[in-house]
CSV table of C-alpha atoms and ligand atoms in Angstrom, one decimal:
chain,number,residue,atom,x,y,z
A,1,UNK,CA,7.2,-16.9,7.9
A,2,UNK,CA,9.2,-16.7,11.1
A,3,UNK,CA,8.3,-14.1,13.8
A,4,UNK,CA,11.3,-11.8,13.1
A,5,UNK,CA,10.5,-11.6,9.4
A,6,UNK,CA,6.9,-10.9,10.2
A,7,UNK,CA,7.8,-8.0,12.5
A,8,UNK,CA,10.3,-6.6,9.9
A,9,UNK,CA,7.7,-6.8,7.1
A,10,UNK,CA,5.2,-5.1,9.3
A,11,UNK,CA,7.7,-2.3,10.0
A,12,UNK,CA,8.3,-1.9,6.3
A,13,UNK,CA,4.6,-1.4,5.7
A,14,UNK,CA,4.3,0.9,8.6
A,15,UNK,CA,7.2,3.0,7.4
A,16,UNK,CA,5.8,3.1,3.9
A,17,UNK,CA,2.5,4.2,5.5
A,18,UNK,CA,4.2,7.2,7.0
A,19,UNK,CA,5.7,8.6,3.9
A,20,UNK,CA,3.5,10.4,1.5
A,21,UNK,CA,5.2,12.7,-1.0
A,22,UNK,CA,3.4,15.5,0.7
A,23,UNK,CA,3.9,14.2,4.2
A,24,UNK,CA,6.5,15.2,6.7
A,25,UNK,CA,9.9,13.4,6.6
A,26,UNK,CA,9.4,12.4,3.0
A,27,UNK,CA,12.9,13.2,1.8
A,28,UNK,CA,14.7,11.7,4.8
A,29,UNK,CA,12.8,8.4,5.0
A,30,UNK,CA,14.7,5.5,3.6
A,31,UNK,CA,11.5,4.1,1.9
A,32,UNK,CA,11.2,7.2,-0.2
A,33,UNK,CA,14.5,8.6,-1.5
A,34,UNK,CA,15.6,11.0,-4.1
A,35,UNK,CA,16.4,9.4,-7.4
A,36,UNK,CA,17.9,12.6,-8.8
A,37,UNK,CA,16.6,15.5,-10.9
A,38,UNK,CA,15.4,15.4,-14.5
A,39,UNK,CA,17.1,17.5,-17.1
A,40,UNK,CA,14.5,20.2,-16.7
A,41,UNK,CA,14.9,20.3,-12.9
A,42,UNK,CA,12.1,18.2,-11.5
A,43,UNK,CA,12.8,16.1,-8.4
A,44,UNK,CA,12.4,12.4,-8.8
A,45,UNK,CA,11.7,10.0,-5.9
A,46,UNK,CA,12.2,6.3,-5.5
A,47,UNK,CA,10.0,4.1,-3.3
A,48,UNK,CA,10.9,0.7,-1.9
A,49,UNK,CA,8.1,-1.8,-1.4
A,50,UNK,CA,8.7,-4.9,0.6
A,51,UNK,CA,6.1,-7.6,1.3
A,52,UNK,CA,5.8,-10.2,4.0
A,53,UNK,CA,7.8,-12.8,2.0
A,54,UNK,CA,10.8,-10.5,1.5
A,55,UNK,CA,10.0,-9.8,-2.2
A,56,UNK,CA,11.0,-6.3,-3.0
A,57,UNK,CA,10.2,-3.8,-5.7
A,58,UNK,CA,11.6,-0.3,-6.3
A,59,UNK,CA,9.6,2.2,-8.3
A,60,UNK,CA,10.1,5.9,-9.2
A,61,UNK,CA,7.8,8.6,-10.1
A,62,UNK,CA,9.6,9.4,-13.4
A,63,UNK,CA,7.5,7.4,-15.9
A,64,UNK,CA,6.1,5.4,-12.9
A,65,UNK,CA,9.0,3.1,-13.7
A,66,UNK,CA,9.7,-0.2,-12.0
A,67,UNK,CA,13.4,0.0,-11.2
A,68,UNK,CA,13.8,-3.4,-9.7
A,69,UNK,CA,11.7,-6.4,-8.8
A,70,UNK,CA,13.3,-9.1,-6.6
A,71,UNK,CA,11.5,-12.4,-6.3
A,72,UNK,CA,12.6,-15.8,-5.1
A,73,UNK,CA,13.7,-18.9,-7.1
A,74,UNK,CA,12.8,-22.4,-6.1
A,75,UNK,CA,15.5,-22.3,-3.4
A,76,UNK,CA,14.3,-19.0,-2.0
A,77,UNK,CA,17.1,-17.0,-3.6
A,78,UNK,CA,16.1,-13.5,-4.6
A,79,UNK,CA,17.0,-12.1,-8.1
A,80,UNK,CA,16.0,-8.9,-9.8
A,81,UNK,CA,13.9,-10.1,-12.7
A,82,UNK,CA,13.4,-6.8,-14.6
A,83,UNK,CA,15.9,-5.0,-16.9
A,84,UNK,CA,16.7,-1.4,-16.0
A,85,UNK,CA,19.4,1.2,-15.5
A,86,UNK,CA,21.2,2.7,-12.5
A,87,UNK,CA,20.8,6.4,-13.5
A,88,UNK,CA,17.8,8.6,-14.0
A,89,UNK,CA,19.5,10.2,-17.0
A,90,UNK,CA,19.6,6.9,-18.8
A,91,UNK,CA,15.9,6.5,-18.4
A,92,UNK,CA,15.4,10.0,-19.8
A,93,UNK,CA,17.5,9.3,-22.9
A,94,UNK,CA,18.3,5.8,-23.8
A,95,UNK,CA,16.0,3.1,-22.5
A,96,UNK,CA,13.4,1.4,-24.7
A,97,UNK,CA,10.6,1.9,-22.1
A,98,UNK,CA,12.3,-0.3,-19.4
A,99,UNK,CA,9.8,-0.8,-16.6
A,100,UNK,CA,7.6,2.2,-17.7
A,101,UNK,CA,3.9,3.0,-17.9
A,102,UNK,CA,3.1,3.5,-21.6
A,103,UNK,CA,0.3,5.9,-22.7
A,104,UNK,CA,-1.9,7.7,-23.5
A,105,UNK,CA,-2.0,5.2,-26.3
A,106,UNK,CA,0.3,2.3,-25.9
A,107,UNK,CA,1.5,0.5,-29.1
A,108,UNK,CA,1.1,1.8,-32.6
A,109,UNK,CA,-1.4,4.1,-34.4
A,110,UNK,CA,-1.1,3.9,-38.2
A,111,UNK,CA,0.5,7.0,-39.8
A,112,UNK,CA,-0.1,8.9,-36.5
A,113,UNK,CA,-3.7,9.6,-37.4
A,114,UNK,CA,-7.1,8.7,-36.2
A,115,UNK,CA,-10.6,10.1,-36.5
A,116,UNK,CA,-13.0,10.4,-33.6
A,117,UNK,CA,-16.5,11.8,-33.8
A,118,UNK,CA,-15.7,13.1,-37.3
A,119,UNK,CA,-12.6,15.0,-36.3
A,120,UNK,CA,-9.1,13.9,-37.4
A,121,UNK,CA,-6.2,14.0,-35.0
A,122,UNK,CA,-2.6,14.0,-35.9
A,123,UNK,CA,0.1,12.6,-33.7
A,124,UNK,CA,3.9,12.6,-33.9
A,125,UNK,CA,5.2,9.7,-36.0
A,126,UNK,CA,8.1,8.3,-33.9
A,127,UNK,CA,8.3,4.8,-35.2
A,128,UNK,CA,8.8,4.7,-39.0
A,129,UNK,CA,5.5,6.0,-40.5
A,130,UNK,CA,3.6,5.3,-37.3
A,131,UNK,CA,3.0,6.7,-33.8
A,132,UNK,CA,4.3,4.5,-31.0
A,133,UNK,CA,3.7,4.5,-27.2
A,134,UNK,CA,2.0,7.8,-26.6
A,135,UNK,CA,4.4,10.1,-28.6
A,136,UNK,CA,7.6,12.0,-28.2
A,137,UNK,CA,7.0,12.6,-24.5
A,138,UNK,CA,4.6,9.9,-23.5
A,139,UNK,CA,3.5,8.8,-19.9
A,140,UNK,CA,6.9,7.1,-19.6
A,141,UNK,CA,8.8,10.4,-19.8
A,142,UNK,CA,6.8,12.6,-17.4
A,143,UNK,CA,7.1,13.0,-13.6
A,144,UNK,CA,4.0,11.6,-11.9
A,145,UNK,CA,2.7,12.7,-8.5
A,146,UNK,CA,3.4,9.7,-6.2
A,147,UNK,CA,2.5,8.8,-2.6
A,148,UNK,CA,2.9,5.7,-0.5
A,149,UNK,CA,-0.6,4.6,0.4
A,150,UNK,CA,-1.4,4.8,4.0
A,151,UNK,CA,-4.5,2.8,4.0
A,152,UNK,CA,-3.3,-0.3,2.2
A,153,UNK,CA,-2.4,-3.4,4.2
A,154,UNK,CA,0.1,-4.3,1.6
A,155,UNK,CA,2.8,-1.9,0.4
A,156,UNK,CA,1.4,0.3,-2.4
A,157,UNK,CA,2.2,3.5,-4.2
A,158,UNK,CA,-0.4,5.7,-5.9
A,159,UNK,CA,0.6,7.6,-9.0
A,160,UNK,CA,-1.4,10.4,-10.6
A,161,UNK,CA,-0.9,12.4,-13.7
A,162,UNK,CA,-3.0,15.1,-15.4
A,163,UNK,CA,-2.4,14.8,-19.2
A,164,UNK,CA,-3.3,18.2,-20.8
A,165,UNK,CA,-5.9,18.6,-23.5
A,166,UNK,CA,-3.9,18.3,-26.8
A,167,UNK,CA,-0.9,16.8,-25.1
A,168,UNK,CA,1.0,14.8,-27.8
A,169,UNK,CA,-1.9,15.5,-30.1
A,170,UNK,CA,-4.6,13.7,-28.1
A,171,UNK,CA,-7.9,15.4,-27.3
A,172,UNK,CA,-9.2,15.9,-23.8
A,173,UNK,CA,-7.7,16.5,-20.4
A,174,UNK,CA,-7.1,13.0,-19.1
A,175,UNK,CA,-6.8,12.4,-15.3
A,176,UNK,CA,-4.9,9.1,-14.8
A,177,UNK,CA,-4.5,7.2,-11.5
A,178,UNK,CA,-2.5,4.0,-11.0
A,179,UNK,CA,-1.9,2.1,-7.8
A,180,UNK,CA,1.0,-0.3,-7.8
A,181,UNK,CA,0.8,-2.9,-5.0
A,182,UNK,CA,3.3,-5.6,-4.1
A,183,UNK,CA,1.0,-8.1,-2.6
A,184,UNK,CA,1.8,-10.8,0.0
A,185,UNK,CA,1.2,-13.4,-2.8
A,186,UNK,CA,4.3,-12.0,-4.6
A,187,UNK,CA,2.1,-10.2,-7.1
A,188,UNK,CA,2.9,-6.9,-8.7
A,189,UNK,CA,-0.7,-5.5,-9.1
A,190,UNK,CA,-1.5,-2.4,-11.2
A,191,UNK,CA,-4.9,-0.8,-10.9
A,192,UNK,CA,-5.6,1.9,-13.5
A,193,UNK,CA,-8.4,4.5,-13.7
A,194,UNK,CA,-8.8,7.5,-16.0
A,195,UNK,CA,-11.4,10.1,-16.7
A,196,UNK,CA,-11.6,12.7,-19.5
A,197,UNK,CA,-13.3,16.0,-20.2
A,198,UNK,CA,-13.6,15.4,-24.0
A,199,UNK,CA,-13.9,12.2,-26.0
A,200,UNK,CA,-10.4,10.7,-26.4
A,201,UNK,CA,-8.6,7.4,-27.0
A,202,UNK,CA,-6.9,5.5,-24.1
A,203,UNK,CA,-4.7,2.5,-24.1
A,204,UNK,CA,-2.4,2.3,-21.1
A,205,UNK,CA,0.0,-0.5,-20.5
A,206,UNK,CA,3.1,-1.6,-18.6
A,207,UNK,CA,6.5,-2.1,-20.2
A,208,UNK,CA,8.8,-4.1,-17.9
A,209,UNK,CA,11.3,-6.3,-19.6
A,210,UNK,CA,11.4,-9.6,-17.7
A,211,UNK,CA,14.1,-12.2,-17.4
A,212,UNK,CA,13.1,-14.8,-14.8
A,213,UNK,CA,16.7,-16.1,-14.6
A,214,UNK,CA,17.7,-12.6,-13.4
A,215,UNK,CA,18.2,-9.4,-15.4
A,216,UNK,CA,21.4,-9.6,-17.4
A,217,UNK,CA,21.7,-13.4,-17.0
A,218,UNK,CA,21.5,-14.5,-20.6
A,219,UNK,CA,18.7,-14.4,-23.2
A,220,UNK,CA,15.1,-15.4,-22.5
A,221,UNK,CA,14.8,-18.0,-25.3
A,222,UNK,CA,14.7,-21.0,-22.9
A,223,UNK,CA,11.7,-19.5,-21.0
A,224,UNK,CA,8.6,-21.7,-21.5
A,225,UNK,CA,5.5,-19.7,-22.4
A,226,UNK,CA,1.8,-20.3,-22.6
A,227,UNK,CA,-0.6,-17.7,-23.9
A,228,UNK,CA,-4.3,-18.2,-23.4
A,229,UNK,CA,-5.2,-17.0,-26.9
A,230,UNK,CA,-6.5,-18.8,-29.9
A,231,UNK,CA,-6.0,-15.8,-32.2
A,232,UNK,CA,-3.6,-13.0,-32.8
A,233,UNK,CA,-3.7,-9.8,-34.8
A,234,UNK,CA,-1.3,-10.2,-37.8
A,235,UNK,CA,0.5,-7.1,-38.9
A,236,UNK,CA,2.0,-5.4,-42.0
A,237,UNK,CA,5.7,-4.7,-42.4
A,238,UNK,CA,5.4,-1.6,-40.2
A,239,UNK,CA,3.7,-3.6,-37.4
A,240,UNK,CA,0.2,-2.2,-38.0
A,241,UNK,CA,-2.6,-4.8,-37.7
A,242,UNK,CA,-4.2,-5.8,-40.9
A,243,UNK,CA,-7.5,-6.0,-39.0
A,244,UNK,CA,-7.7,-9.8,-39.2
A,245,UNK,CA,-8.1,-11.9,-36.1
A,246,UNK,CA,-6.1,-14.9,-37.2
A,247,UNK,CA,-6.1,-18.3,-35.6
A,248,UNK,CA,-2.7,-19.2,-34.0
A,249,UNK,CA,-3.2,-22.9,-34.9
A,250,UNK,CA,-0.4,-24.3,-37.1
A,251,UNK,CA,1.6,-21.1,-36.8
A,252,UNK,CA,4.6,-20.1,-34.7
A,253,UNK,CA,2.2,-17.9,-32.7
A,254,UNK,CA,0.6,-20.9,-31.1
A,255,UNK,CA,1.4,-20.8,-27.4
A,256,UNK,CA,-1.8,-22.5,-26.3
A,257,UNK,CA,0.5,-25.2,-24.9
A,258,UNK,CA,3.8,-24.3,-23.1
A,259,UNK,CA,6.7,-24.0,-25.4
A,260,UNK,CA,10.1,-22.4,-25.2
A,261,UNK,CA,10.1,-18.8,-26.6
A,262,UNK,CA,13.1,-19.8,-28.7
A,263,UNK,CA,11.6,-23.0,-30.2
A,264,UNK,CA,10.2,-21.3,-33.3
A,265,UNK,CA,11.3,-17.6,-33.1
A,266,UNK,CA,13.8,-18.0,-36.0
A,267,UNK,CA,11.5,-19.9,-38.2
A,268,UNK,CA,10.8,-18.7,-41.7
A,269,UNK,CA,7.5,-17.0,-41.3
A,270,UNK,CA,6.2,-13.7,-42.6
A,271,UNK,CA,4.9,-12.4,-39.3
A,272,UNK,CA,8.1,-13.3,-37.5
A,273,UNK,CA,10.0,-11.6,-40.3
A,274,UNK,CA,8.0,-8.4,-39.9
A,275,UNK,CA,8.5,-8.3,-36.1
A,276,UNK,CA,12.1,-9.5,-36.2
A,277,UNK,CA,10.8,-12.2,-33.9
A,278,UNK,CA,7.7,-12.0,-31.6
A,279,UNK,CA,6.3,-8.5,-31.4
A,280,UNK,CA,2.6,-9.1,-31.8
A,281,UNK,CA,-0.7,-8.8,-30.0
A,282,UNK,CA,-2.6,-11.9,-28.9
A,283,UNK,CA,-6.3,-11.9,-28.5
A,284,UNK,CA,-6.9,-13.2,-25.0
A,285,UNK,CA,-9.6,-15.9,-24.6
A,286,UNK,CA,-11.8,-13.8,-22.3
A,287,UNK,CA,-15.2,-15.2,-21.3
A,288,UNK,CA,-16.5,-11.7,-20.8
A,289,UNK,CA,-15.1,-8.3,-21.8
A,290,UNK,CA,-13.3,-6.7,-18.8
A,291,UNK,CA,-13.2,-9.9,-16.8
A,292,UNK,CA,-9.9,-10.5,-15.0
A,293,UNK,CA,-8.4,-13.4,-17.0
A,294,UNK,CA,-5.3,-15.6,-16.8
A,295,UNK,CA,-3.6,-14.5,-20.0
A,296,UNK,CA,0.0,-15.7,-19.9
A,297,UNK,CA,2.2,-18.1,-18.0
A,298,UNK,CA,6.0,-18.2,-18.3
A,299,UNK,CA,8.3,-20.6,-16.5
A,300,UNK,CA,12.1,-20.4,-16.4
A,301,UNK,CA,13.4,-24.0,-16.0
A,302,UNK,CA,16.7,-23.4,-14.3
A,303,UNK,CA,15.5,-21.1,-11.5
A,304,UNK,CA,12.0,-22.5,-11.3
A,305,UNK,CA,10.6,-19.0,-11.4
A,306,UNK,CA,7.1,-18.6,-12.9
A,307,UNK,CA,5.3,-15.5,-14.0
A,308,UNK,CA,1.6,-15.4,-14.6
A,309,UNK,CA,-0.1,-12.4,-16.1
A,310,UNK,CA,-3.8,-11.8,-15.3
A,311,UNK,CA,-5.6,-8.8,-16.9
A,312,UNK,CA,-8.9,-7.3,-17.6
A,313,UNK,CA,-7.6,-6.1,-21.0
A,314,UNK,CA,-8.6,-7.9,-24.3
A,315,UNK,CA,-5.1,-8.3,-25.7
A,316,UNK,CA,-1.5,-8.7,-24.8
A,317,UNK,CA,1.5,-7.6,-26.8
A,318,UNK,CA,4.3,-10.2,-26.4
A,319,UNK,CA,7.6,-8.6,-27.4
A,320,UNK,CA,10.7,-10.7,-27.0
A,321,UNK,CA,13.4,-8.0,-27.0
A,322,UNK,CA,14.2,-8.2,-30.7
A,323,UNK,CA,15.6,-4.7,-30.7
A,324,UNK,CA,18.0,-5.2,-27.8
A,325,UNK,CA,21.4,-5.4,-29.4
A,326,UNK,CA,24.0,-4.9,-26.7
A,327,UNK,CA,24.2,-1.2,-27.0
A,328,UNK,CA,22.5,-0.6,-23.6
A,329,UNK,CA,24.5,-1.2,-20.4
A,330,UNK,CA,22.0,-1.7,-17.6
A,331,UNK,CA,22.0,-2.1,-13.9
A,332,UNK,CA,25.3,-3.1,-12.3
A,333,UNK,CA,27.2,-2.7,-15.7
A,334,UNK,CA,25.4,-5.6,-17.3
A,335,UNK,CA,25.1,-5.4,-21.1
A,336,UNK,CA,21.6,-6.3,-22.4
A,337,UNK,CA,22.1,-8.3,-25.6
A,338,UNK,CA,19.6,-9.6,-28.2
A,339,UNK,CA,16.5,-11.0,-26.5
A,340,UNK,CA,17.8,-10.6,-22.9
A,341,UNK,CA,14.3,-9.6,-21.8
A,342,UNK,CA,10.6,-10.0,-22.9
A,343,UNK,CA,7.6,-7.7,-22.4
A,344,UNK,CA,4.0,-8.7,-21.8
A,345,UNK,CA,1.9,-5.6,-22.3
A,346,UNK,CA,-1.8,-6.1,-21.5
A,347,UNK,CA,-3.7,-3.7,-23.7
A,348,UNK,CA,-6.3,-3.0,-26.3
A,349,UNK,CA,-5.3,-4.0,-29.7
A,350,UNK,CA,-2.7,-1.9,-31.6
A,351,UNK,CA,-4.2,0.8,-33.9
A,352,UNK,CA,-7.7,0.2,-32.4
A,353,UNK,CA,-8.8,3.8,-33.3
A,354,UNK,CA,-8.5,2.8,-37.0
A,355,UNK,CA,-10.2,-0.6,-36.7
A,356,UNK,CA,-14.0,-0.6,-36.1
A,357,UNK,CA,-13.9,-4.4,-35.6
A,358,UNK,CA,-11.5,-4.2,-32.6
A,359,UNK,CA,-12.7,-3.5,-29.0
A,360,UNK,CA,-13.2,0.2,-28.7
A,361,UNK,CA,-10.6,2.3,-26.8
A,362,UNK,CA,-12.7,5.5,-26.8
A,363,UNK,CA,-13.3,7.2,-23.4
A,364,UNK,CA,-16.0,9.8,-23.1
A,365,UNK,CA,-16.7,12.4,-20.4
A,366,UNK,CA,-18.6,10.7,-17.5
A,367,UNK,CA,-17.0,7.3,-18.2
A,368,UNK,CA,-14.2,5.8,-16.2
A,369,UNK,CA,-11.4,3.9,-17.9
A,370,UNK,CA,-10.5,0.9,-15.7
A,371,UNK,CA,-7.8,-1.8,-16.0
A,372,UNK,CA,-6.4,-4.3,-13.5
A,373,UNK,CA,-3.3,-6.2,-14.4
A,374,UNK,CA,-1.4,-8.6,-12.1
A,375,UNK,CA,2.1,-10.0,-12.6
A,376,UNK,CA,2.1,-12.9,-10.3
A,377,UNK,CA,5.4,-14.6,-9.3
A,378,UNK,CA,5.8,-18.2,-8.0
A,379,UNK,CA,8.0,-21.2,-8.4
A,380,UNK,CA,7.9,-24.7,-9.6
A,381,UNK,CA,10.1,-27.6,-8.4
B,401,BGC,C1,6.9,-2.7,-29.3
B,401,BGC,C2,8.2,-2.9,-30.0
B,401,BGC,C3,9.1,-1.9,-29.6
B,401,BGC,C4,9.3,-1.9,-28.1
B,401,BGC,C5,10.2,-0.8,-27.5
B,401,BGC,C6,7.1,-2.8,-27.8
B,401,BGC,O1,6.0,-2.6,-27.1
B,401,BGC,O2,5.9,-3.6,-29.7
B,401,BGC,O3,8.0,-2.9,-31.4
B,401,BGC,O4,10.4,-2.0,-30.2
B,401,BGC,O5,8.0,-1.8,-27.5
B,401,BGC,O6,9.9,0.4,-28.1
């Protein structure tokens, strides 16, 4: 890095360090600007994080949403690689979780019901017969407290949210903290913790839609993907796991070697038919539960951009944007058509509360939920 860029990057970090939501000058500072007001009158703020390499990420405290993420291609050209919208109102009403945190329970819970310690809990069914992504007003639709971290050497924002006991039907008051860091290795790192005052279920994930060629620049079918997983969790027609951990070998789910997402997505296959394409959870080959593991690698041949996902979670939902259908106009007026973005959502397996053989997602008082997920960007020649 040249000297001027180093000084500039330093300045960015320093300015970020000055602006806490509660600190003086918050509203005026260019690193922390208003992103409008929600329909119910809550002020929303946008933060800009810039690292030493010039990579840049914008986030807001509504849904802790990643608004943009600009990373270089093999020639050093930056492009925004996440789908999104220009207006807060669009995030409130029409996006399918673009860039958002998803919780308290990401993914599906069958028929919106689970039993914990002998008590049955009922959730809203917002996805056919099932509950999806934390309910009618999940973590993606609430305003989080946010502050730029003053202590971090790399630009970082801390988000906190206190989810009430009974919110969206889940038991226990859940205190959630997430730190988003844009590291100097061009990584978007998320560190999650949560504690509860009653036994509850927790499965928090991140829902950015990536397109490494640049958001809005065509579909993602040419991206080459590798998933470090020998098994996946097959689903029924409503996308609820059957409970089986099925080997990927000899199925279109086998991404143990790099292959274009589009190579088999339209094959005749019951699982692909149920998902309308890939919309499944892979069981990550983890040496030890909770160990940070390289889970996925995706390369986009034209730009040379590479995304690696590392996580402490046991599973990853790979969703290839099957429900995008051109009805959403995103950033800069670009229309997001079928499969214009893909999600990689590190998580516990879908419907875990109803499957005793899946890794447990129960959190009890005195325990701390922890997750680290890293979206690492680089390039190949
Ligand atoms: C789910 C999809 C769903 C999408 C947007 C993904 O996590 O697996 O089925 O359509 O989120 O809601």
